[in-house]
Every structure is written in structure tokens, then in C-alpha cells.
PDB file of C-alpha atoms in Angstrom:
ATOM      1  CA  UNK A   5       0.028   0.209  -0.099  1.00 43.00           C
ATOM      2  CA  UNK A   6       1.315   3.760  -1.326  1.00 43.00           C
ATOM      3  CA  UNK A   7       2.513   6.010   1.597  1.00 45.00           C
ATOM      4  CA  UNK A   8      -0.024   8.495   2.081  1.00 44.00           C
ATOM      5  CA  UNK A   9       0.669  12.159   0.586  1.00 52.00           C
ATOM      6  CA  UNK A  10       2.219  14.879   3.652  1.00 48.00           C
ATOM      7  CA  UNK A  11       0.777  17.870   1.438  1.00 47.00           C
ATOM      8  CA  UNK A  12      -2.743  16.130   0.899  1.00 46.00           C
ATOM      9  CA  UNK A  13      -3.081  15.194   4.738  1.00 46.00           C
ATOM     10  CA  UNK A  14      -2.112  19.045   5.349  1.00 46.00           C
ATOM     11  CA  UNK A  15      -4.705  20.393   2.744  1.00 47.00           C
ATOM     12  CA  UNK A  16      -7.522  18.132   4.483  1.00 44.00           C
ATOM     13  CA  UNK A  17      -6.249  19.068   7.750  1.00 44.00           C
ATOM     14  CA  UNK A  18      -6.201  22.981   6.764  1.00 47.00           C
ATOM     15  CA  UNK A  19      -9.270  22.766   5.246  1.00 46.00           C
ATOM     16  CA  UNK A  20     -11.370  21.140   8.283  1.00 44.00           C
ATOM     17  CA  UNK A  21      -9.785  23.573  10.937  1.00 47.00           C
ATOM     18  CA  UNK A  22     -11.146  26.543   8.308  1.00 49.00           C
ATOM     19  CA  UNK A  23     -14.498  24.897   8.649  1.00 42.00           C
ATOM     20  CA  UNK A  24     -14.316  24.954  12.320  1.00 43.00           C
ATOM     21  CA  UNK A  25     -13.098  28.495  12.353  1.00 46.00           C
ATOM     22  CA  UNK A  26     -15.840  29.895  10.390  1.00 44.00           C
ATOM     23  CA  UNK A  27     -18.234  27.857  12.692  1.00 41.00           C
ATOM     24  CA  UNK A  28     -17.128  29.295  15.711  1.00 43.00           C
ATOM     25  CA  UNK A  29     -17.125  33.131  14.278  1.00 43.00           C
ATOM     26  CA  UNK A  30     -20.838  32.435  13.120  1.00 38.00           C
ATOM     27  CA  UNK A  31     -21.682  30.998  16.150  1.00 38.00           C
ATOM     28  CA  UNK A  32     -19.937  33.158  19.000  1.00 43.00           C
ATOM     29  CA  UNK A  33     -18.037  30.303  20.474  1.00 41.00           C
ATOM     30  CA  UNK A  34     -14.589  30.868  21.722  1.00 41.00           C
ATOM     31  CA  UNK A  35     -12.077  30.378  19.119  1.00 43.00           C
ATOM     32  CA  UNK A  36     -10.311  31.785  15.872  1.00 42.00           C
ATOM     33  CA  UNK A  37     -10.595  35.350  15.348  1.00 39.00           C
ATOM     34  CA  UNK A  38     -12.405  35.952  11.737  1.00 39.00           C
ATOM     35  CA  UNK A  39      -8.942  37.980  11.050  1.00 40.00           C
ATOM     36  CA  UNK A  40      -6.958  34.905  11.121  1.00 39.00           C
ATOM     37  CA  UNK A  41      -9.367  33.325   8.630  1.00 38.00           C
ATOM     38  CA  UNK A  42      -6.916  34.491   5.839  1.00 38.00           C
ATOM     39  CA  UNK A  43      -4.159  32.300   6.674  1.00 40.00           C
ATOM     40  CA  UNK A  44      -6.526  29.360   7.132  1.00 39.00           C
ATOM     41  CA  UNK A  45      -5.334  28.202   3.350  1.00 38.00           C
ATOM     42  CA  UNK A  46      -4.420  24.946   1.709  1.00 40.00           C
ATOM     43  CA  UNK A  47      -0.802  25.174   1.245  1.00 36.00           C
ATOM     44  CA  UNK A  48      -0.146  25.955  -2.716  1.00 37.00           C
ATOM     45  CA  UNK A  49       3.099  24.013  -2.252  1.00 34.00           C
ATOM     46  CA  UNK A  50       5.855  22.581  -0.071  1.00 32.00           C
ATOM     47  CA  UNK A  51       9.372  23.670  -0.114  1.00 32.00           C
ATOM     48  CA  UNK A  52      11.592  21.253  -1.729  1.00 32.00           C
ATOM     49  CA  UNK A  53      13.872  19.311   0.711  1.00 34.00           C
ATOM     50  CA  UNK A  54      17.682  18.629  -1.092  1.00 36.00           C
ATOM     51  CA  UNK A  55      17.395  15.592  -3.184  1.00 35.00           C
ATOM     52  CA  UNK A  56      19.123  12.625  -1.747  1.00 35.00           C
ATOM     53  CA  UNK A  57      21.446  11.257  -3.965  1.00 37.00           C
ATOM     54  CA  UNK A  58      20.897   8.426  -5.950  1.00 36.00           C
ATOM     55  CA  UNK A  59      17.148   8.940  -5.206  1.00 32.00           C
ATOM     56  CA  UNK A  60      14.684  10.119  -7.999  1.00 33.00           C
ATOM     57  CA  UNK A  61      12.523  13.075  -7.124  1.00 29.00           C
ATOM     58  CA  UNK A  62       9.074  13.262  -8.549  1.00 28.00           C
ATOM     59  CA  UNK A  63       7.463  16.199  -9.937  1.00 30.00           C
ATOM     60  CA  UNK A  64       4.841  17.859  -7.641  1.00 29.00           C
ATOM     61  CA  UNK A  65       1.344  18.175  -8.821  1.00 28.00           C
ATOM     62  CA  UNK A  66      -1.426  20.193  -6.891  1.00 31.00           C
ATOM     63  CA  UNK A  67      -3.825  17.523  -6.143  1.00 31.00           C
ATOM     64  CA  UNK A  68      -7.444  18.654  -6.247  1.00 34.00           C
ATOM     65  CA  UNK A  69      -9.101  19.622  -2.768  1.00 36.00           C
ATOM     66  CA  UNK A  70     -10.033  16.211  -1.089  1.00 35.00           C
ATOM     67  CA  UNK A  71     -13.598  16.000  -0.168  1.00 35.00           C
ATOM     68  CA  UNK A  72     -13.946  15.789   3.212  1.00 36.00           C
ATOM     69  CA  UNK A  73     -16.033  13.198   5.104  1.00 37.00           C
ATOM     70  CA  UNK A  74     -19.310  14.683   6.315  1.00 39.00           C
ATOM     71  CA  UNK A  75     -19.298  14.929  10.342  1.00 43.00           C
ATOM     72  CA  UNK A  76     -21.305  13.795  12.849  1.00 43.00           C
ATOM     73  CA  UNK A  77     -24.096  15.998  14.202  1.00 45.00           C
ATOM     74  CA  UNK A  78     -25.076  14.991  18.147  1.00 45.00           C
ATOM     75  CA  UNK A  79     -28.775  14.636  18.309  1.00 47.00           C
ATOM     76  CA  UNK A  80     -28.539  17.354  20.772  1.00 49.00           C
ATOM     77  CA  UNK A  81     -27.725  19.750  18.242  1.00 63.00           C
ATOM     78  CA  UNK A  82     -29.935  22.923  18.548  1.00 74.00           C
ATOM     79  CA  UNK A  83     -31.928  23.852  15.345  1.00 80.00           C
ATOM     80  CA  UNK A  84     -29.732  27.379  15.530  1.00 85.00           C
ATOM     81  CA  UNK A  85     -26.512  25.457  15.604  1.00 92.00           C
ATOM     82  CA  UNK A  86     -27.753  23.329  12.485  1.00 92.00           C
ATOM     83  CA  UNK A  87     -28.612  26.388  10.499  1.00 92.00           C
ATOM     84  CA  UNK A  88     -25.529  27.581  11.087  1.00 95.00           C
ATOM     85  CA  UNK A  89     -23.515  24.941  10.076  1.00 96.00           C
ATOM     86  CA  UNK A  90     -25.671  24.670   6.548  1.00 97.00           C
ATOM     87  CA  UNK A  91     -24.797  28.286   6.037  1.00 97.00           C
ATOM     88  CA  UNK A  92     -20.871  27.007   6.323  1.00 97.00           C
ATOM     89  CA  UNK A  93     -21.689  24.313   4.419  1.00 98.00           C
ATOM     90  CA  UNK A  94     -22.940  26.393   1.613  1.00 98.00           C
ATOM     91  CA  UNK A  95     -20.215  28.364   1.773  1.00 97.00           C
ATOM     92  CA  UNK A  96     -18.009  25.516   1.024  1.00 97.00           C
ATOM     93  CA  UNK A  97     -20.003  24.508  -1.949  1.00 98.00           C
ATOM     94  CA  UNK A  98     -19.926  28.225  -3.291  1.00 98.00           C
ATOM     95  CA  UNK A  99     -16.037  27.657  -3.607  1.00 97.00           C
ATOM     96  CA  UNK A 100     -15.874  24.005  -4.429  1.00 98.00           C
ATOM     97  CA  UNK A 101     -13.537  23.236  -7.184  1.00 97.00           C
ATOM     98  CA  UNK A 102     -13.276  19.383  -6.881  1.00 96.00           C
ATOM     99  CA  UNK A 103     -14.721  18.499 -10.003  1.00 96.00           C
ATOM    100  CA  UNK A 104     -15.008  19.782 -13.675  1.00 96.00           C
ATOM    101  CA  UNK A 105     -18.564  21.342 -13.323  1.00 97.00           C
ATOM    102  CA  UNK A 106     -17.010  24.387 -11.475  1.00 97.00           C
ATOM    103  CA  UNK A 107     -15.255  25.459 -14.920  1.00 96.00           C
ATOM    104  CA  UNK A 108     -18.357  26.621 -16.228  1.00 95.00           C
ATOM    105  CA  UNK A 109     -20.901  27.365 -13.650  1.00 97.00           C
ATOM    106  CA  UNK A 110     -22.336  31.227 -12.714  1.00 97.00           C
ATOM    107  CA  UNK A 111     -22.858  29.937  -9.368  1.00 98.00           C
ATOM    108  CA  UNK A 112     -23.698  27.015  -7.195  1.00 98.00           C
ATOM    109  CA  UNK A 113     -27.509  26.303  -6.547  1.00 98.00           C
ATOM    110  CA  UNK A 114     -26.735  24.473  -2.829  1.00 98.00           C
ATOM    111  CA  UNK A 115     -30.695  24.328  -1.224  1.00 98.00           C
ATOM    112  CA  UNK A 116     -33.844  26.284  -0.881  1.00 98.00           C
ATOM    113  CA  UNK A 117     -36.330  26.377   1.691  1.00 97.00           C
ATOM    114  CA  UNK A 118     -36.103  25.680   5.802  1.00 95.00           C
ATOM    115  CA  UNK A 119     -36.880  21.922   5.862  1.00 96.00           C
ATOM    116  CA  UNK A 120     -39.253  22.213   9.229  1.00 96.00           C
ATOM    117  CA  UNK A 121     -42.211  20.130   7.484  1.00 97.00           C
ATOM    118  CA  UNK A 122     -39.855  16.866   7.717  1.00 97.00           C
ATOM    119  CA  UNK A 123     -39.969  16.681   3.810  1.00 98.00           C
ATOM    120  CA  UNK A 124     -37.056  16.911   1.042  1.00 98.00           C
ATOM    121  CA  UNK A 125     -36.957  16.419  -2.486  1.00 98.00           C
ATOM    122  CA  UNK A 126     -33.558  15.799  -3.992  1.00 98.00           C
ATOM    123  CA  UNK A 127     -33.043  16.198  -7.432  1.00 98.00           C
ATOM    124  CA  UNK A 128     -30.503  16.108 -10.080  1.00 98.00           C
ATOM    125  CA  UNK A 129     -28.754  18.950 -10.662  1.00 98.00           C
ATOM    126  CA  UNK A 130     -28.601  22.928 -11.313  1.00 98.00           C
ATOM    127  CA  UNK A 131     -30.260  23.948 -14.932  1.00 97.00           C
ATOM    128  CA  UNK A 132     -29.656  27.167 -16.777  1.00 96.00           C
ATOM    129  CA  UNK A 133     -31.838  29.191 -14.748  1.00 97.00           C
ATOM    130  CA  UNK A 134     -30.881  27.667 -11.340  1.00 98.00           C
ATOM    131  CA  UNK A 135     -27.330  28.549 -12.534  1.00 98.00           C
ATOM    132  CA  UNK A 136     -28.101  32.200 -12.830  1.00 98.00           C
ATOM    133  CA  UNK A 137     -29.808  32.453  -9.593  1.00 98.00           C
ATOM    134  CA  UNK A 138     -28.047  29.880  -7.513  1.00 98.00           C
ATOM    135  CA  UNK A 139     -31.100  28.347  -6.187  1.00 98.00           C
ATOM    136  CA  UNK A 140     -32.646  25.096  -7.345  1.00 98.00           C
ATOM    137  CA  UNK A 141     -35.453  24.506  -9.140  1.00 98.00           C
ATOM    138  CA  UNK A 142     -36.573  28.046 -10.135  1.00 97.00           C
ATOM    139  CA  UNK A 143     -37.196  27.184 -13.545  1.00 96.00           C
ATOM    140  CA  UNK A 144     -40.118  25.934 -15.594  1.00 97.00           C
ATOM    141  CA  UNK A 145     -39.102  22.021 -13.740  1.00 97.00           C
ATOM    142  CA  UNK A 146     -39.377  24.209 -10.225  1.00 98.00           C
ATOM    143  CA  UNK A 147     -42.621  25.849 -11.243  1.00 98.00           C
ATOM    144  CA  UNK A 148     -44.427  22.593 -11.456  1.00 98.00           C
ATOM    145  CA  UNK A 149     -42.603  21.739  -8.317  1.00 98.00           C
ATOM    146  CA  UNK A 150     -44.115  24.243  -6.650  1.00 98.00           C
ATOM    147  CA  UNK A 151     -47.684  23.431  -7.849  1.00 98.00           C
ATOM    148  CA  UNK A 152     -47.123  20.030  -6.698  1.00 98.00           C
ATOM    149  CA  UNK A 153     -45.771  20.936  -2.907  1.00 98.00           C
ATOM    150  CA  UNK A 154     -49.083  23.102  -2.873  1.00 98.00           C
ATOM    151  CA  UNK A 155     -50.874  20.508  -4.022  1.00 98.00           C
ATOM    152  CA  UNK A 156     -49.790  18.526  -1.148  1.00 98.00           C
ATOM    153  CA  UNK A 157     -50.573  20.853   1.675  1.00 98.00           C
ATOM    154  CA  UNK A 158     -47.401  22.239   1.952  1.00 98.00           C
ATOM    155  CA  UNK A 159     -45.939  25.856   2.172  1.00 98.00           C
ATOM    156  CA  UNK A 160     -43.120  26.061  -0.574  1.00 97.00           C
ATOM    157  CA  UNK A 161     -40.180  27.851   2.433  1.00 97.00           C
ATOM    158  CA  UNK A 162     -41.051  24.564   5.000  1.00 97.00           C
ATOM    159  CA  UNK A 163     -40.074  21.580   2.041  1.00 98.00           C
ATOM    160  CA  UNK A 164     -36.283  21.644   1.599  1.00 98.00           C
ATOM    161  CA  UNK A 165     -34.998  21.326  -1.833  1.00 98.00           C
ATOM    162  CA  UNK A 166     -31.779  20.234  -3.221  1.00 98.00           C
ATOM    163  CA  UNK A 167     -29.812  18.139  -5.715  1.00 98.00           C
ATOM    164  CA  UNK A 168     -27.095  15.611  -5.900  1.00 98.00           C
ATOM    165  CA  UNK A 169     -24.696  18.357  -7.931  1.00 98.00           C
ATOM    166  CA  UNK A 170     -24.500  21.559  -7.089  1.00 98.00           C
ATOM    167  CA  UNK A 171     -22.785  22.931 -10.158  1.00 98.00           C
ATOM    168  CA  UNK A 172     -24.947  22.548 -13.934  1.00 98.00           C
ATOM    169  CA  UNK A 173     -23.458  20.055 -15.683  1.00 97.00           C
ATOM    170  CA  UNK A 174     -22.431  21.515 -19.523  1.00 96.00           C
ATOM    171  CA  UNK A 175     -26.152  21.406 -21.930  1.00 93.00           C
ATOM    172  CA  UNK A 176     -28.184  19.861 -18.895  1.00 92.00           C
ATOM    173  CA  UNK A 177     -26.478  17.025 -19.189  1.00 96.00           C
ATOM    174  CA  UNK A 178     -26.789  14.060 -16.485  1.00 95.00           C
ATOM    175  CA  UNK A 179     -23.985  14.055 -14.214  1.00 97.00           C
ATOM    176  CA  UNK A 180     -21.340  11.370 -14.261  1.00 96.00           C
ATOM    177  CA  UNK A 181     -20.839   9.196 -11.601  1.00 96.00           C
ATOM    178  CA  UNK A 182     -17.293  10.470 -10.788  1.00 96.00           C
ATOM    179  CA  UNK A 183     -19.385  13.949 -10.404  1.00 98.00           C
ATOM    180  CA  UNK A 184     -22.179  12.908  -8.081  1.00 97.00           C
ATOM    181  CA  UNK A 185     -19.510  10.613  -6.043  1.00 97.00           C
ATOM    182  CA  UNK A 186     -17.293  13.900  -5.742  1.00 97.00           C
ATOM    183  CA  UNK A 187     -20.421  15.865  -4.853  1.00 98.00           C
ATOM    184  CA  UNK A 188     -22.013  13.481  -2.258  1.00 97.00           C
ATOM    185  CA  UNK A 189     -20.299  14.019   0.996  1.00 97.00           C
ATOM    186  CA  UNK A 190     -22.014  17.701   0.382  1.00 98.00           C
ATOM    187  CA  UNK A 191     -25.403  15.815   0.361  1.00 98.00           C
ATOM    188  CA  UNK A 192     -24.527  13.741   2.679  1.00 98.00           C
ATOM    189  CA  UNK A 193     -23.863  16.501   5.098  1.00 97.00           C
ATOM    190  CA  UNK A 194     -26.896  18.116   4.351  1.00 98.00           C
ATOM    191  CA  UNK A 195     -29.195  15.317   5.102  1.00 98.00           C
ATOM    192  CA  UNK A 196     -27.502  14.449   8.433  1.00 97.00           C
ATOM    193  CA  UNK A 197     -27.996  18.369   9.189  1.00 97.00           C
ATOM    194  CA  UNK A 198     -31.958  18.133   8.210  1.00 96.00           C
ATOM    195  CA  UNK A 199     -32.879  15.087   9.490  1.00 96.00           C
ATOM    196  CA  UNK A 200     -35.671  15.062   7.266  1.00 98.00           C
ATOM    197  CA  UNK A 201     -38.865  11.949   7.548  1.00 98.00           C
ATOM    198  CA  UNK A 202     -39.193  11.702   4.137  1.00 98.00           C
ATOM    199  CA  UNK A 203     -36.838  12.503   0.706  1.00 98.00           C
ATOM    200  CA  UNK A 204     -38.740  12.521  -2.463  1.00 98.00           C
ATOM    201  CA  UNK A 205     -36.003  10.906  -5.048  1.00 98.00           C
ATOM    202  CA  UNK A 206     -36.743  13.070  -8.765  1.00 98.00           C
ATOM    203  CA  UNK A 207     -35.224  10.722 -11.182  1.00 98.00           C
ATOM    204  CA  UNK A 208     -32.892   8.181 -12.104  1.00 97.00           C
ATOM    205  CA  UNK A 209     -29.831  10.532 -11.368  1.00 97.00           C
ATOM    206  CA  UNK A 210     -31.079  11.439  -7.564  1.00 98.00           C
ATOM    207  CA  UNK A 211     -32.055   7.718  -6.798  1.00 98.00           C
ATOM    208  CA  UNK A 212     -28.392   6.660  -7.546  1.00 97.00           C
ATOM    209  CA  UNK A 213     -26.748   9.447  -6.049  1.00 96.00           C
ATOM    210  CA  UNK A 214     -28.537   8.993  -2.358  1.00 97.00           C
ATOM    211  CA  UNK A 215     -28.917   5.210  -2.761  1.00 96.00           C
ATOM    212  CA  UNK A 216     -26.735   3.929  -5.244  1.00 95.00           C
ATOM    213  CA  UNK A 217     -29.081   1.954  -7.382  1.00 95.00           C
ATOM    214  CA  UNK A 218     -29.517   2.323 -11.037  1.00 92.00           C
ATOM    215  CA  UNK A 219     -31.990   0.488 -13.557  1.00 87.00           C
ATOM    216  CA  UNK A 220     -34.245   3.022 -14.377  1.00 91.00           C
ATOM    217  CA  UNK A 221     -36.869   5.662 -12.843  1.00 97.00           C
ATOM    218  CA  UNK A 222     -39.481   3.766 -14.225  1.00 96.00           C
ATOM    219  CA  UNK A 223     -38.863   0.297 -12.385  1.00 95.00           C
ATOM    220  CA  UNK A 224     -38.212   2.131  -9.246  1.00 96.00           C
ATOM    221  CA  UNK A 225     -40.703   5.090  -8.897  1.00 97.00           C
ATOM    222  CA  UNK A 226     -43.284   4.313  -6.254  1.00 97.00           C
ATOM    223  CA  UNK A 227     -41.735   2.100  -4.019  1.00 97.00           C
ATOM    224  CA  UNK A 228     -40.080   2.905  -1.146  1.00 98.00           C
ATOM    225  CA  UNK A 229     -36.622   2.761  -0.146  1.00 98.00           C
ATOM    226  CA  UNK A 230     -34.393   3.488   3.027  1.00 97.00           C
ATOM    227  CA  UNK A 231     -31.298   5.844   2.856  1.00 98.00           C
ATOM    228  CA  UNK A 232     -28.900   5.419   5.914  1.00 95.00           C
ATOM    229  CA  UNK A 233     -31.093   2.726   6.958  1.00 94.00           C
ATOM    230  CA  UNK A 234     -33.784   5.270   8.458  1.00 94.00           C
ATOM    231  CA  UNK A 235     -35.152   7.696   6.271  1.00 98.00           C
ATOM    232  CA  UNK A 236     -37.806   6.801   3.867  1.00 98.00           C
ATOM    233  CA  UNK A 237     -37.460   7.493   0.566  1.00 98.00           C
ATOM    234  CA  UNK A 238     -40.067   7.618  -2.258  1.00 98.00           C
ATOM    235  CA  UNK A 239     -38.588   7.642  -6.169  1.00 98.00           C
ATOM    236  CA  UNK A 240     -40.565   9.340  -8.817  1.00 98.00           C
ATOM    237  CA  UNK A 241     -40.294  10.978 -11.893  1.00 98.00           C
ATOM    238  CA  UNK A 242     -38.627  14.224 -12.425  1.00 98.00           C
ATOM    239  CA  UNK A 243     -40.919  17.666 -13.088  1.00 98.00           C
ATOM    240  CA  UNK A 244     -38.806  17.995 -16.119  1.00 97.00           C
ATOM    241  CA  UNK A 245     -39.710  14.476 -17.559  1.00 98.00           C
ATOM    242  CA  UNK A 246     -43.492  15.950 -16.646  1.00 98.00           C
ATOM    243  CA  UNK A 247     -43.422  18.908 -18.711  1.00 98.00           C
ATOM    244  CA  UNK A 248     -42.378  16.371 -21.937  1.00 97.00           C
ATOM    245  CA  UNK A 249     -44.896  13.654 -20.334  1.00 98.00           C
ATOM    246  CA  UNK A 250     -48.018  14.969 -18.808  1.00 98.00           C
ATOM    247  CA  UNK A 251     -49.303  12.002 -19.031  1.00 98.00           C
ATOM    248  CA  UNK A 252     -47.080  10.507 -16.245  1.00 98.00           C
ATOM    249  CA  UNK A 253     -48.350  13.314 -13.704  1.00 98.00           C
ATOM    250  CA  UNK A 254     -50.947  10.484 -12.423  1.00 97.00           C
ATOM    251  CA  UNK A 255     -48.602   8.574 -11.216  1.00 98.00           C
ATOM    252  CA  UNK A 256     -46.259  11.107  -9.438  1.00 98.00           C
ATOM    253  CA  UNK A 257     -49.760  12.152  -7.783  1.00 98.00           C
ATOM    254  CA  UNK A 258     -50.261   8.865  -6.564  1.00 98.00           C
ATOM    255  CA  UNK A 259     -46.602   8.544  -5.450  1.00 98.00           C
ATOM    256  CA  UNK A 260     -46.613  11.700  -3.611  1.00 98.00           C
ATOM    257  CA  UNK A 261     -50.499  11.180  -1.956  1.00 98.00           C
ATOM    258  CA  UNK A 262     -48.198   8.034  -0.088  1.00 98.00           C
ATOM    259  CA  UNK A 263     -45.791  10.549   1.149  1.00 98.00           C
ATOM    260  CA  UNK A 264     -48.380  12.967   2.774  1.00 98.00           C
ATOM    261  CA  UNK A 265     -49.984   9.998   4.180  1.00 97.00           C
ATOM    262  CA  UNK A 266     -46.549   8.612   5.408  1.00 98.00           C
ATOM    263  CA  UNK A 267     -45.946  12.344   6.752  1.00 97.00           C
ATOM    264  CA  UNK A 268     -49.264  11.770   8.846  1.00 97.00           C
ATOM    265  CA  UNK A 269     -51.015  14.489   6.852  1.00 96.00           C
ATOM    266  CA  UNK A 270     -53.922  15.003   4.989  1.00 96.00           C
ATOM    267  CA  UNK A 271     -54.112  16.317   1.520  1.00 96.00           C
ATOM    268  CA  UNK A 272     -55.969  20.023   1.257  1.00 93.00           C
ATOM    269  CA  UNK A 273     -59.749  19.122   1.130  1.00 83.00           C
ATOM    270  CA  UNK A 274     -59.690  15.817   3.040  1.00 78.00           C
ATOM    271  CA  UNK A 275     -62.009  15.429   5.880  1.00 67.00           C
ATOM    272  CA  UNK A 276     -59.959  14.421   8.640  1.00 57.00           C
ATOM    273  CA  UNK A 277     -60.715  11.087   9.930  1.00 46.00           C
ATOM    274  CA  UNK A 278     -60.061  11.917  13.892  1.00 46.00           C
ATOM    275  CA  UNK A 279     -63.502  12.305  16.130  1.00 38.00           C
ATOM    276  CA  UNK A 280     -64.773  15.203  16.767  1.00 33.00           C
TER     277      UNK A 280
END
């Protein structure tokens, strides 16, 4: 097994320390002063030591910033602490250069909504409107999603909406497996901080990014799955697909009704079954 790269380990440690410092600054906890944050940058290079006679020296190539694992959030963490951490994570995403998708983006699209309802929608990736505004699901597909959310009886802002990848793939193509894998730690931490009761996976890429399952959304939709062994996931068609195939809306509505039922809520206009 090859020896670990000291520069890569130092870069990861520096990135983790910077995140901790930002969190302390935002939350008011004791720690590094904000002015000190500018000094917390991964090193561009390490000063070369004198070569050892007879030993070949490999030219240094700057590695991409490593994807740090999502830290565990203690169950006792308050809502305010979680919101602060999500804000810090959003800033990390905005400056991310870990895959090639960052090269052509205008903005990253991190998330929208609070998630206070316990419901989270996960899509594929930003489109042109999302790239321009830096917000997920604001184009035509997002407008349809908003109507779906309203029909379920939820306010737009109480539902959390995000994507598997945070940068727009060129020409709205499907994200490549390596792109989804590189961006996945961000999604994992979002969901760990959010702790939704139900996730609706919009399309095949969302199912693949969340669960690692491939095989087509037509076969997977409407069948409950589990994320991380504990969060219910309902796969269904993406709103963009419904714009092209309106006849599939009935199937999606059936899936969303199951979600409402799982959350213990009733659809608007449905008589309550509880005794008066």
C-alpha cells in the first residue's frame, strides 16, 4: 500500500480547521478570530528538500482539494447550530473546485427552503435558470414542483429542496458518476443536518446519488426505499420529465399522496378521519 501524501493530509487538515473556525465565528463560540481565517489556506506547494543522492525526485502536481467526510451531528445539536453549519456548508460549496463542473458554472445551487415540514426533495442538478440565480428548482420544472408541493398541502418554504450535484452539468446533461461521487459528501452532510422524515428522489440520477441504485426510474418509482437505513425515500419522476410527458403526472401524484400519508398529514380538502 502506498504511503499517504503529506501535502494531501495537510490540505485536508487545513480545510477542516477553516470550517471549524468559520463555525466558531458564526456561532459566537470561542475560537480563532475571523481575521485569522485568511491564513487558513491549503498550501500551494511545499518547499522542496535537498534531493537524496541516487533517489529520483518526482515532480509535484497540486492535487484537487480532497472531499472531507461529513462530520457527525450530535442529536442534541440545536436548530440554530444546524442552521449555522448549513450556512458554512453552503459557503464551502460556493467555492468548491473538486470536479470539472465548476469550470463553467455561474453560481452553485445549494438548497432552498427550511425543511421544517420533515419533507425533502432531491433532484439531479441545476439547469440554466438555477445556474443564473444560484437557487435550485426555479425554472419551469421548479415551478411545476412548487405546484406539486402546494397540492400536497405544504408551503413552499417549509420544504427543503436540493440536488445531487450543486453545479450545472454542460447542456443539462446527466451528471457523471464521478461528479456525483465527488459532490456526494455535501449532500450527505445536508441530510444529516436536516434530518428529514421523508425524501422524494426526483429521477434516476437522484436515486443513484442517494442510494447507489441504477436501473431506470420507471422501474423504481412508487416503491419505498431507505436512505442510511432509517429515512424513507420515495422515488418518482422528475418534474422536467412531466413537462415532456404530462400523462405521467397521475403516477407522480399517486406517489406524492403516499408521501403525505407517511408524514401523517391529509391532502387539502380531505375530511379528517379524527373524531370530533
